[in-house]
Coordinates of C-alpha atoms in Angstrom, one line a residue:
Chain A
M1 CA -70.6 -114.6 -124.0
T2 CA -73.3 -115.4 -121.6
G3 CA -76.4 -117.3 -122.7
T4 CA -78.3 -116.5 -125.9
A5 CA -78.2 -113.5 -128.2
M6 CA -79.8 -110.4 -126.8
L7 CA -79.1 -108.2 -129.7
E8 CA -78.2 -109.0 -133.3
I9 CA -77.0 -106.3 -135.6
T10 CA -76.6 -107.3 -139.2
G11 CA -75.1 -105.3 -142.0
L12 CA -76.3 -102.1 -140.5
T13 CA -75.8 -99.1 -142.7
H14 CA -77.0 -95.5 -142.3
A15 CA -76.5 -92.3 -144.2
F16 CA -77.7 -88.9 -143.1
G17 CA -79.4 -86.6 -145.6
P18 CA -81.1 -87.3 -148.9
G19 CA -79.8 -89.9 -151.4
A20 CA -76.5 -91.4 -150.5
G21 CA -76.0 -88.4 -148.1
H22 CA -73.3 -88.6 -145.5
P23 CA -72.6 -92.2 -144.7
A24 CA -72.2 -92.9 -141.0
L25 CA -72.5 -96.6 -140.8
D26 CA -71.2 -99.0 -143.4
G27 CA -72.3 -102.5 -142.7
V28 CA -71.9 -103.0 -138.9
T29 CA -72.5 -106.6 -137.9
L30 CA -72.4 -107.5 -134.3
T31 CA -74.0 -110.0 -131.9
I32 CA -74.3 -109.3 -128.2
G33 CA -75.2 -112.0 -125.7
E34 CA -77.5 -111.7 -122.8
G35 CA -75.9 -110.2 -119.8
E36 CA -72.8 -108.9 -121.7
M37 CA -71.3 -105.5 -121.0
V38 CA -69.9 -104.3 -124.3
S39 CA -67.9 -101.1 -124.9
I40 CA -67.8 -99.5 -128.3
V41 CA -64.9 -97.3 -129.1
G42 CA -63.7 -95.6 -132.3
P43 CA -62.2 -92.4 -133.6
S44 CA -64.3 -89.4 -132.9
G45 CA -67.0 -88.8 -135.5
C46 CA -66.9 -92.4 -136.7
G47 CA -70.6 -93.0 -136.1
K48 CA -70.6 -94.6 -132.6
S49 CA -73.6 -92.5 -131.5
T50 CA -75.4 -93.2 -134.8
L51 CA -75.0 -96.9 -134.1
L52 CA -76.4 -96.6 -130.6
R53 CA -79.4 -94.5 -131.9
C54 CA -80.2 -97.1 -134.5
V55 CA -80.1 -99.8 -131.8
A56 CA -82.4 -97.7 -129.6
G57 CA -84.9 -97.3 -132.5
L58 CA -84.4 -93.5 -132.4
I59 CA -83.1 -93.5 -136.0
R60 CA -84.4 -95.7 -138.7
P61 CA -81.2 -97.1 -140.4
T62 CA -81.0 -97.0 -144.2
G63 CA -80.0 -100.6 -144.4
G64 CA -79.5 -103.8 -142.4
S65 CA -81.3 -104.9 -139.4
V66 CA -81.3 -104.7 -135.6
V67 CA -83.0 -107.6 -133.8
L68 CA -83.6 -107.4 -130.0
R69 CA -84.6 -110.7 -128.4
G70 CA -85.7 -112.0 -131.7
A71 CA -87.9 -109.0 -132.6
P72 CA -86.8 -106.6 -135.3
V73 CA -86.4 -103.0 -133.9
D74 CA -88.3 -100.4 -136.0
A75 CA -89.3 -98.1 -133.2
V76 CA -88.1 -97.7 -129.6
P77 CA -88.6 -101.2 -128.2
D78 CA -89.8 -102.4 -124.9
G79 CA -87.2 -103.1 -122.2
L80 CA -84.7 -100.6 -123.3
A81 CA -83.3 -97.5 -121.5
V82 CA -80.9 -94.9 -122.6
V83 CA -78.4 -92.8 -120.8
F84 CA -77.4 -89.8 -122.9
Q85 CA -74.1 -88.0 -122.7
D86 CA -75.6 -84.6 -122.2
Y87 CA -77.2 -85.1 -118.8
S88 CA -77.9 -81.4 -118.2
R89 CA -80.1 -81.4 -121.3
S90 CA -81.7 -84.8 -121.0
L91 CA -83.1 -84.2 -117.5
F92 CA -86.1 -81.9 -117.4
P93 CA -85.2 -78.9 -115.3
W94 CA -88.9 -78.2 -114.3
L95 CA -89.2 -81.6 -112.6
S96 CA -87.7 -82.6 -109.3
V97 CA -85.1 -85.4 -109.3
R98 CA -87.7 -87.9 -108.2
D99 CA -90.2 -86.8 -110.8
N100 CA -87.6 -87.0 -113.5
V101 CA -86.9 -90.6 -112.5
A102 CA -90.6 -91.4 -112.1
L103 CA -91.7 -89.9 -115.4
P104 CA -91.0 -92.8 -117.8
L105 CA -92.8 -95.2 -115.4
R106 CA -96.2 -93.7 -116.1
R107 CA -96.5 -96.0 -119.1
T108 CA -96.0 -99.2 -117.1
Q109 CA -97.0 -98.4 -113.6
Q110 CA -100.5 -97.0 -112.7
G111 CA -100.3 -95.8 -109.2
R112 CA -98.5 -92.6 -108.4
A113 CA -97.3 -93.9 -105.0
Q114 CA -95.9 -97.0 -106.7
R115 CA -94.0 -94.9 -109.3
Q116 CA -92.6 -92.7 -106.6
A117 CA -91.5 -95.7 -104.6
T118 CA -89.8 -97.2 -107.7
A119 CA -88.1 -93.9 -108.4
L120 CA -86.8 -93.7 -104.8
D121 CA -85.6 -97.2 -105.1
A122 CA -83.6 -96.5 -108.2
L123 CA -82.2 -93.3 -106.6
G124 CA -81.1 -95.4 -103.7
T125 CA -79.2 -97.7 -106.1
V126 CA -77.2 -94.8 -107.3
G127 CA -76.8 -93.4 -103.8
L128 CA -79.0 -90.3 -104.1
T129 CA -82.0 -91.0 -102.0
D130 CA -81.6 -87.8 -99.9
I131 CA -81.7 -85.4 -102.8
A132 CA -84.9 -86.7 -104.4
Q133 CA -86.7 -83.4 -103.8
K134 CA -84.0 -81.3 -105.4
Y135 CA -84.0 -80.1 -109.0
P136 CA -81.4 -81.3 -111.4
W137 CA -79.8 -77.9 -111.8
Q138 CA -79.1 -77.8 -108.1
L139 CA -76.7 -80.8 -108.5
S140 CA -73.2 -81.3 -109.7
G141 CA -72.6 -82.9 -113.1
G142 CA -71.7 -86.2 -111.7
M143 CA -74.9 -86.3 -109.5
Q144 CA -77.0 -85.3 -112.5
Q145 CA -75.6 -88.2 -114.5
R146 CA -76.4 -90.5 -111.5
V147 CA -80.0 -89.3 -111.7
A148 CA -80.0 -90.1 -115.5
I149 CA -78.7 -93.5 -114.7
A150 CA -81.3 -94.0 -112.0
R151 CA -84.0 -92.9 -114.5
A152 CA -82.8 -95.7 -116.8
L153 CA -82.6 -98.3 -114.1
A154 CA -86.0 -97.5 -112.7
C155 CA -87.5 -98.8 -116.0
D156 CA -85.8 -102.1 -115.3
P157 CA -84.5 -102.5 -118.8
V158 CA -83.1 -105.7 -120.3
L159 CA -80.8 -103.6 -122.5
L160 CA -79.2 -100.4 -121.3
L161 CA -77.6 -98.1 -123.9
M162 CA -75.2 -95.5 -122.8
D163 CA -73.9 -92.8 -125.2
E164 CA -70.5 -91.5 -123.8
P165 CA -72.2 -91.3 -120.4
F166 CA -69.2 -90.0 -118.6
G167 CA -67.7 -87.8 -121.3
S168 CA -68.4 -84.5 -119.5
V169 CA -67.5 -85.2 -115.8
D170 CA -64.1 -84.9 -114.1
A171 CA -61.8 -87.8 -113.8
Q172 CA -62.5 -88.7 -110.2
T173 CA -66.3 -88.7 -110.8
R174 CA -65.8 -90.7 -114.0
E175 CA -64.1 -93.4 -112.1
D176 CA -66.9 -93.4 -109.4
L177 CA -69.5 -93.7 -112.1
E178 CA -67.7 -96.5 -113.9
D179 CA -67.6 -98.5 -110.7
L180 CA -71.3 -97.6 -110.1
I181 CA -72.2 -99.1 -113.5
L182 CA -70.1 -102.2 -112.7
A183 CA -71.9 -102.6 -109.4
V184 CA -75.3 -102.1 -110.9
R185 CA -74.6 -104.6 -113.6
Q186 CA -73.3 -107.1 -111.0
D187 CA -76.7 -107.0 -109.3
S188 CA -79.0 -106.9 -112.2
R189 CA -77.4 -108.9 -115.0
M190 CA -78.8 -106.6 -117.6
T191 CA -77.1 -106.3 -121.0
I192 CA -75.2 -103.0 -121.4
L193 CA -73.9 -101.4 -124.5
M194 CA -71.8 -98.4 -123.9
V195 CA -70.3 -96.0 -126.4
T196 CA -67.2 -94.2 -125.2
H197 CA -64.2 -92.4 -126.6
D198 CA -62.1 -93.3 -123.5
I199 CA -59.9 -96.3 -124.2
D200 CA -59.1 -97.1 -120.6
E201 CA -62.8 -96.9 -119.8
S202 CA -63.7 -99.2 -122.6
V203 CA -61.4 -101.9 -121.3
Y204 CA -62.0 -101.3 -117.6
V205 CA -65.8 -101.7 -117.7
G206 CA -66.2 -104.0 -120.7
D207 CA -66.5 -107.8 -121.2
R208 CA -65.9 -107.0 -124.8
V209 CA -64.5 -104.0 -126.6
I210 CA -65.7 -103.3 -130.1
V211 CA -63.4 -101.1 -132.1
L212 CA -65.0 -99.2 -135.1
T213 CA -63.2 -97.9 -138.1
P214 CA -63.1 -94.2 -138.9
G215 CA -66.5 -93.2 -140.4
P216 CA -68.4 -94.6 -142.0
A217 CA -68.1 -97.1 -139.3
R218 CA -67.5 -100.8 -139.7
V219 CA -66.3 -103.2 -137.0
R220 CA -62.6 -103.2 -137.0
A221 CA -62.0 -105.5 -134.1
D222 CA -63.9 -107.3 -131.4
L223 CA -61.8 -108.0 -128.3
R224 CA -62.7 -110.1 -125.4
V225 CA -61.6 -108.6 -122.0
D226 CA -60.6 -111.4 -119.7
L227 CA -59.8 -109.4 -116.7
P228 CA -60.7 -110.7 -113.2
A229 CA -63.8 -109.4 -111.4
P230 CA -64.3 -107.5 -109.3
R231 CA -62.5 -104.8 -111.1
D232 CA -60.6 -102.1 -109.2
Q233 CA -59.6 -98.7 -110.5
I234 CA -56.0 -99.2 -109.3
A235 CA -55.3 -102.9 -109.2
T236 CA -57.1 -103.8 -112.4
K237 CA -55.5 -101.0 -114.3
A238 CA -52.0 -102.2 -113.1
L239 CA -52.5 -105.7 -114.6
P240 CA -50.4 -106.5 -117.6
G241 CA -53.5 -107.8 -119.3
F242 CA -55.1 -104.4 -118.9
V243 CA -52.1 -102.5 -120.1
H244 CA -51.8 -104.8 -123.1
L245 CA -55.4 -104.5 -124.1
R246 CA -55.5 -100.8 -123.8
T247 CA -52.4 -100.5 -126.0
E248 CA -54.1 -102.8 -128.5
V249 CA -57.3 -100.9 -128.5
S250 CA -55.4 -97.6 -128.7
R251 CA -53.5 -98.8 -131.8
L252 CA -56.7 -100.1 -133.4
V253 CA -58.5 -96.8 -132.8
R254 CA -55.6 -94.9 -134.3
G255 CA -55.6 -97.2 -137.3
Q256 CA -52.1 -98.5 -136.7
P257 CA -51.2 -102.1 -137.3
G258 CA -52.0 -103.9 -134.1
D259 CA -49.5 -105.9 -132.1
A260 CA -51.1 -109.2 -132.7
G261 CA -49.7 -109.6 -129.3
G262 CA -51.2 -112.4 -127.4
R263 CA -48.7 -115.2 -127.4
G264 CA -49.7 -116.0 -123.9
S265 CA -49.0 -112.6 -122.4
A266 CA -52.3 -110.9 -122.2
G267 CA -55.3 -109.5 -124.0
G268 CA -58.5 -111.1 -125.2
T269 CA -59.6 -114.1 -127.2
G270 CA -59.7 -112.4 -130.6
R271 CA -62.7 -112.8 -132.8
S272 CA -62.5 -111.6 -136.3
A273 CA -65.3 -109.3 -137.2
P274 CA -67.3 -110.0 -140.3
G275 CA -66.5 -107.6 -143.1
D276 CA -63.1 -106.8 -141.9
D277 CA -60.2 -107.3 -144.2
S278 CA -57.5 -109.8 -143.4
R279 CA -55.2 -107.2 -141.9
D280 CA -57.8 -106.3 -139.4
R281 CA -58.5 -109.9 -138.7
N282 CA -54.9 -110.6 -137.8
R283 CA -54.7 -107.5 -135.7
S284 CA -57.7 -108.4 -133.6
R285 CA -56.2 -111.7 -132.6
A286 CA -55.2 -111.7 -129.0
A287 CA -54.7 -114.2 -126.3
R288 CA -56.1 -115.0 -122.9
A289 CA -55.6 -112.6 -120.1
S290 CA -53.0 -113.4 -117.6
Q291 CA -54.7 -114.3 -114.4
A292 CA -52.2 -112.4 -112.2
Chain B
M1 CA -83.7 -56.0 -110.5
S2 CA -82.9 -56.3 -106.9
W3 CA -85.3 -56.5 -104.0
A4 CA -82.7 -55.8 -101.4
P5 CA -84.1 -53.3 -98.8
G6 CA -81.6 -50.6 -99.7
R7 CA -82.4 -50.7 -103.4
L8 CA -86.1 -50.8 -102.7
A9 CA -85.9 -47.7 -100.5
A10 CA -83.9 -45.9 -103.2
R11 CA -86.6 -46.7 -105.8
W12 CA -89.3 -45.3 -103.6
A13 CA -87.2 -42.3 -102.6
A14 CA -86.8 -41.3 -106.3
I15 CA -90.6 -41.5 -106.8
A16 CA -91.2 -39.5 -103.6
A17 CA -88.7 -36.9 -104.6
V18 CA -90.4 -36.3 -108.0
V19 CA -93.8 -36.1 -106.3
V20 CA -92.5 -33.6 -103.8
L21 CA -90.8 -31.4 -106.5
W22 CA -94.0 -31.5 -108.6
Q23 CA -96.0 -30.5 -105.6
V24 CA -93.8 -27.5 -104.8
W25 CA -93.5 -26.4 -108.4
A26 CA -97.3 -26.8 -109.1
R27 CA -98.3 -24.8 -106.0
H28 CA -95.8 -22.1 -107.0
Q29 CA -97.1 -21.9 -110.6
G30 CA -100.7 -22.2 -109.8
S31 CA -101.3 -23.4 -113.4
S32 CA -104.7 -25.0 -113.9
F33 CA -103.1 -27.4 -116.5
F34 CA -100.7 -28.9 -113.9
P35 CA -102.5 -29.4 -110.6
P36 CA -100.4 -30.4 -107.6
P37 CA -100.2 -34.1 -106.7
S38 CA -102.2 -33.5 -103.5
A39 CA -105.1 -32.2 -105.6
I40 CA -104.9 -35.2 -108.0
A41 CA -104.7 -37.7 -105.2
D42 CA -107.7 -36.0 -103.5
R43 CA -109.7 -36.1 -106.7
M44 CA -108.8 -39.8 -107.3
Y45 CA -110.1 -40.5 -103.8
Q46 CA -113.3 -38.6 -104.2
Q47 CA -113.9 -39.9 -107.7
W48 CA -113.3 -43.6 -107.2
F49 CA -112.2 -44.8 -103.8
S50 CA -114.4 -43.1 -101.2
G51 CA -117.2 -45.6 -101.5
P52 CA -118.6 -47.9 -98.8
A53 CA -116.7 -50.9 -97.5
S54 CA -119.4 -53.1 -99.0
H55 CA -118.3 -52.0 -102.4
L56 CA -114.6 -52.5 -101.7
F57 CA -114.5 -48.7 -101.1
L58 CA -115.4 -48.0 -104.7
T59 CA -117.7 -45.1 -105.5
P60 CA -120.5 -45.6 -108.0
D61 CA -118.2 -44.1 -110.5
G62 CA -115.5 -46.6 -109.6
V63 CA -117.9 -49.4 -110.0
G64 CA -119.3 -48.0 -113.2
N65 CA -116.1 -47.1 -115.0
V66 CA -113.0 -48.7 -113.4
L67 CA -114.4 -52.2 -113.0
P68 CA -115.7 -52.5 -116.6
S69 CA -112.3 -51.5 -117.9
L70 CA -110.6 -54.1 -115.7
G71 CA -113.1 -56.7 -116.9
R72 CA -112.4 -55.9 -120.5
I73 CA -108.6 -56.2 -120.0
A74 CA -109.1 -59.5 -118.2
A75 CA -111.4 -60.9 -120.9
G76 CA -109.2 -59.7 -123.8
L77 CA -106.0 -61.1 -122.2
A78 CA -107.8 -64.3 -121.4
I79 CA -108.8 -64.8 -125.0
A80 CA -105.3 -63.8 -126.2
V81 CA -103.7 -66.3 -123.7
A82 CA -106.0 -69.1 -124.7
V83 CA -105.7 -68.6 -128.5
G84 CA -102.1 -67.6 -128.5
G85 CA -101.0 -70.4 -126.1
V86 CA -102.9 -73.2 -127.8
A87 CA -102.3 -72.1 -131.4
G88 CA -98.7 -71.2 -130.6
V89 CA -97.8 -74.7 -129.3
A90 CA -99.7 -76.3 -132.3
I91 CA -98.0 -74.1 -134.9
G92 CA -94.6 -74.3 -133.2
R93 CA -94.6 -78.1 -133.1
S94 CA -96.0 -78.6 -136.6
V95 CA -93.6 -78.0 -139.5
A96 CA -96.5 -78.0 -142.0
L97 CA -98.6 -75.5 -140.0
S98 CA -95.5 -73.2 -139.5
G99 CA -94.8 -73.3 -143.2
Y100 CA -98.3 -72.3 -144.2
L101 CA -99.1 -69.8 -141.5
D102 CA -95.8 -68.0 -140.9
P103 CA -96.0 -65.4 -143.7
L104 CA -99.6 -64.7 -142.7
L105 CA -98.7 -64.3 -139.0
Q106 CA -95.8 -62.0 -139.8
F107 CA -98.2 -59.8 -141.8
A108 CA -100.9 -59.8 -139.3
R109 CA -98.5 -59.0 -136.5
A110 CA -97.3 -55.9 -138.3
L111 CA -100.9 -54.6 -138.4
P112 CA -101.4 -52.1 -135.6
A113 CA -104.4 -53.3 -133.6
V114 CA -105.8 -49.8 -133.1
T115 CA -106.3 -49.4 -136.9
L116 CA -108.8 -52.3 -136.7
V117 CA -111.0 -50.5 -134.1
P118 CA -113.3 -49.2 -136.9
V119 CA -113.6 -52.7 -138.3
F120 CA -114.4 -54.0 -134.8
I121 CA -116.9 -51.2 -134.3
A122 CA -118.6 -52.2 -137.5
L123 CA -118.5 -55.9 -136.6
F124 CA -119.6 -55.7 -133.0
R125 CA -121.1 -52.2 -132.6
L126 CA -120.0 -49.9 -129.9
G127 CA -119.5 -51.5 -126.5
T128 CA -117.8 -54.2 -124.6
E129 CA -117.5 -56.8 -127.4
M130 CA -115.7 -54.3 -129.6
E131 CA -113.3 -53.3 -126.9
V132 CA -112.6 -56.9 -125.8
A133 CA -112.0 -57.8 -129.5
T134 CA -109.5 -54.9 -129.9
I135 CA -107.6 -55.9 -126.8
A136 CA -107.6 -59.6 -127.7
F137 CA -106.5 -59.0 -131.3
G138 CA -103.7 -56.6 -130.2
T139 CA -102.4 -58.7 -127.4
V140 CA -102.5 -62.1 -129.0
W141 CA -99.5 -61.5 -131.3
P142 CA -96.7 -61.2 -128.7
I143 CA -98.1 -64.3 -126.9
L144 CA -98.6 -66.3 -130.1
L145 CA -95.3 -65.5 -131.8
N146 CA -93.3 -66.1 -128.6
T147 CA -95.1 -69.3 -127.9
I148 CA -94.5 -70.5 -131.5
D149 CA -90.8 -69.8 -131.1
G150 CA -90.6 -71.5 -127.7
A151 CA -92.5 -74.6 -128.8
R152 CA -90.4 -74.8 -131.9
S153 CA -87.1 -74.6 -130.0
V154 CA -87.7 -77.3 -127.4
D155 CA -84.3 -78.9 -126.8
P156 CA -83.7 -81.8 -129.3
V157 CA -82.0 -83.8 -126.5
Q158 CA -85.1 -83.5 -124.4
M159 CA -87.3 -84.5 -127.3
E160 CA -85.0 -87.5 -127.9
T161 CA -85.1 -88.4 -124.2
A162 CA -88.9 -88.4 -124.4
R163 CA -88.8 -90.7 -127.4
A164 CA -86.2 -93.0 -125.9
F165 CA -88.4 -93.4 -122.7
R166 CA -91.5 -93.7 -124.9
L167 CA -93.5 -91.0 -123.2
P168 CA -97.0 -91.1 -124.7
G169 CA -98.0 -88.0 -126.8
W170 CA -100.1 -86.4 -124.1
Q171 CA -97.3 -86.6 -121.6
R172 CA -94.8 -85.3 -124.1
L173 CA -97.1 -82.3 -124.4
T174 CA -97.8 -81.7 -120.8
K175 CA -94.5 -82.8 -119.2
L176 CA -92.1 -81.6 -121.9
I177 CA -93.3 -79.2 -124.6
I178 CA -95.6 -77.0 -122.5
P179 CA -93.1 -76.5 -119.6
A180 CA -90.3 -75.9 -122.1
T181 CA -92.4 -73.3 -123.9
M182 CA -93.3 -71.5 -120.7
P183 CA -90.3 -69.1 -120.5
R184 CA -91.1 -67.7 -124.0
F185 CA -94.8 -67.7 -123.4
F186 CA -94.2 -65.4 -120.4
A187 CA -91.9 -63.2 -122.3
G188 CA -94.8 -62.7 -124.7
L189 CA -97.4 -62.2 -121.9
R190 CA -95.2 -59.5 -120.4
L191 CA -95.4 -57.5 -123.6
S192 CA -99.1 -58.2 -123.9
V193 CA -100.0 -57.0 -120.4
S194 CA -98.5 -53.6 -121.2
L195 CA -100.2 -53.5 -124.6
A196 CA -103.6 -54.4 -123.1
L197 CA -103.8 -51.2 -121.1
V198 CA -103.1 -49.0 -124.1
L199 CA -105.6 -50.9 -126.2
M200 CA -108.3 -50.7 -123.5
V201 CA -107.9 -46.9 -123.3
F202 CA -107.9 -46.4 -127.0
A203 CA -110.9 -48.6 -127.6
E204 CA -112.8 -46.8 -124.9
L205 CA -111.8 -43.4 -126.2
A206 CA -113.1 -44.4 -129.7
G207 CA -116.5 -45.2 -128.5
S208 CA -117.9 -46.4 -125.2
S209 CA -120.6 -45.6 -122.7
N210 CA -118.4 -46.4 -119.7
G211 CA -114.9 -47.3 -118.7
I212 CA -111.7 -45.3 -117.8
G213 CA -111.2 -44.2 -121.4
Y214 CA -114.8 -42.9 -121.5
E215 CA -114.3 -41.1 -118.3
M216 CA -111.1 -39.5 -119.7
N217 CA -113.2 -38.3 -122.7
N218 CA -115.7 -36.7 -120.2
A219 CA -112.9 -35.1 -118.2
E220 CA -111.3 -33.7 -121.2
S221 CA -114.5 -32.2 -122.7
S222 CA -115.4 -30.6 -119.4
F223 CA -111.9 -29.0 -119.2
D224 CA -111.4 -30.5 -115.7
M225 CA -107.7 -30.9 -115.8
T226 CA -107.5 -32.4 -112.3
W227 CA -109.9 -35.1 -113.4
V228 CA -107.8 -35.7 -116.5
W229 CA -104.7 -36.1 -114.4
A230 CA -106.5 -38.3 -111.9
T231 CA -107.3 -40.7 -114.8
I232 CA -103.8 -40.6 -116.1
V233 CA -102.4 -41.5 -112.7
L234 CA -105.0 -44.2 -112.2
L235 CA -103.9 -45.7 -115.5
A236 CA -100.3 -45.5 -114.5
L237 CA -101.0 -47.3 -111.2
L238 CA -103.1 -50.0 -113.0
G239 CA -100.3 -50.5 -115.4
N240 CA -97.8 -51.0 -112.6
A241 CA -100.2 -53.3 -110.8
F242 CA -100.6 -55.5 -113.9
N243 CA -96.9 -55.7 -114.4
L244 CA -96.4 -56.7 -110.7
L245 CA -99.1 -59.3 -111.0
E246 CA -97.6 -60.8 -114.2
Q247 CA -94.2 -60.9 -112.5
A248 CA -95.5 -62.6 -109.5
V249 CA -97.2 -65.3 -111.6
E250 CA -94.1 -65.7 -113.7
H251 CA -91.9 -65.8 -110.7
R252 CA -94.0 -68.6 -109.3
M253 CA -94.3 -70.6 -112.5
L254 CA -90.7 -70.2 -113.7
G255 CA -88.7 -70.9 -110.6
W256 CA -86.9 -73.7 -112.3
H257 CA -86.0 -71.5 -115.2
R258 CA -84.2 -68.9 -113.1
G259 CA -82.5 -71.7 -111.2
A260 CA -81.4 -73.6 -114.3
R261 CA -80.0 -70.3 -115.7
G262 CA -78.0 -69.8 -112.5
R263 CA -80.0 -66.9 -111.1
M264 CA -81.0 -68.6 -107.9
P265 CA -79.0 -70.3 -105.2

């Protein structure tokens, strides 16, 4: 963990519908440090996206608290940006790429020229300067998601939330986008919270992988990823440490007893998650990555 | 619809063929009820379009009857667009307003506008106000109901995006809700433009001292069938012109919509 706590999630519960309704979150407790890149994985439908929406202030949770930089989150807070999974619906088709990126800046930047410059800058970061005049629907899925990332970066957030951002692009594009996020993060040191259903991805991009239980979600395991930087799609994924961690995460997601593993071979420095039962606690133990 | 040259030629060829057949048949019959197209065209020219250049080639009759009708359509549609557009967005975005007003709107929509002409005559007396009211009342419904639907069904992901990026209310309206509603608004406008012509003629037939409908009344009561036909053809041409105008505006405003639906390269 780097520095102080950026985000503190305490006993977060949420249920949809009236009364007890459909529970989605069941006491999620999690602390994320400044500058961390945290992946959240879990079985599909477990409440990952609900957790992210509560953190973003888009949903008011039924219980517990979210504290961002010491201030409780009860509406969408300052300094936060979101990348949604459904890029084709979250970009506005009537605005050009540049105007899409510049739109959220109106709140913070007065001059149109300044906003346009910031937007072009962000588009440059994701490698799309030359298509600024185009419309989102003229671009491929991967490029549209790059635009959505640029829109988030242009706001210069301290906390970037991503909800299965690469869930609907092809494998090659997904790898490129993963590397793009790693590069962006390298330069900016922002804190990133990414929900994903892809186990390899969670380990590859994360400093930490949070595994949630099947819904309603609790934290099943909190694994530290001690893989060397810079990460590389081929070399990193061939490391024993990577293979071990992905197996561990895979088991945890499937709800199988984890190979407490570790014992010097690979994995992460396990930290038990509050609220977990003792089985989970043992399971999430792991050892330091092998510095191959 | 394709605008490829071949298709365009085919469309005009069909119209030309019908006109030629009618011409041959009418000359052969010599019926006074069905004058040949050449006579109708000549009458149209004499009646409305043989005026001086300073009056845009309109005759006094064209200025006195065609222009007032066009003005009434424009005024009626303008009111319908303003009321239907503004109220439509407001109702579509407000759950409470929708709940209260929906039954009322469904009832009012089912009311044929022409049946209200006597009411409007009583309210406004004969003349332009009554006619504009008839057109506005009849054309507001397609615009209003389509706009309500469009505003109500703005993509929830887009709405959530606006919230996540904290777009202020005004920008949410101008940069998201209004553009997202436009396709449905134009679907309504298309229907209203066609309706406007019908309502204009009906209102002017019911009671007016000028206008195309008034002129049609005159033509009919003087048993001048060529004049009647000239008015009918004029209305048909105007109807087509309005549709083309509406399509041009829509084409310009909704380029993104065609593109996003994959109908443009």
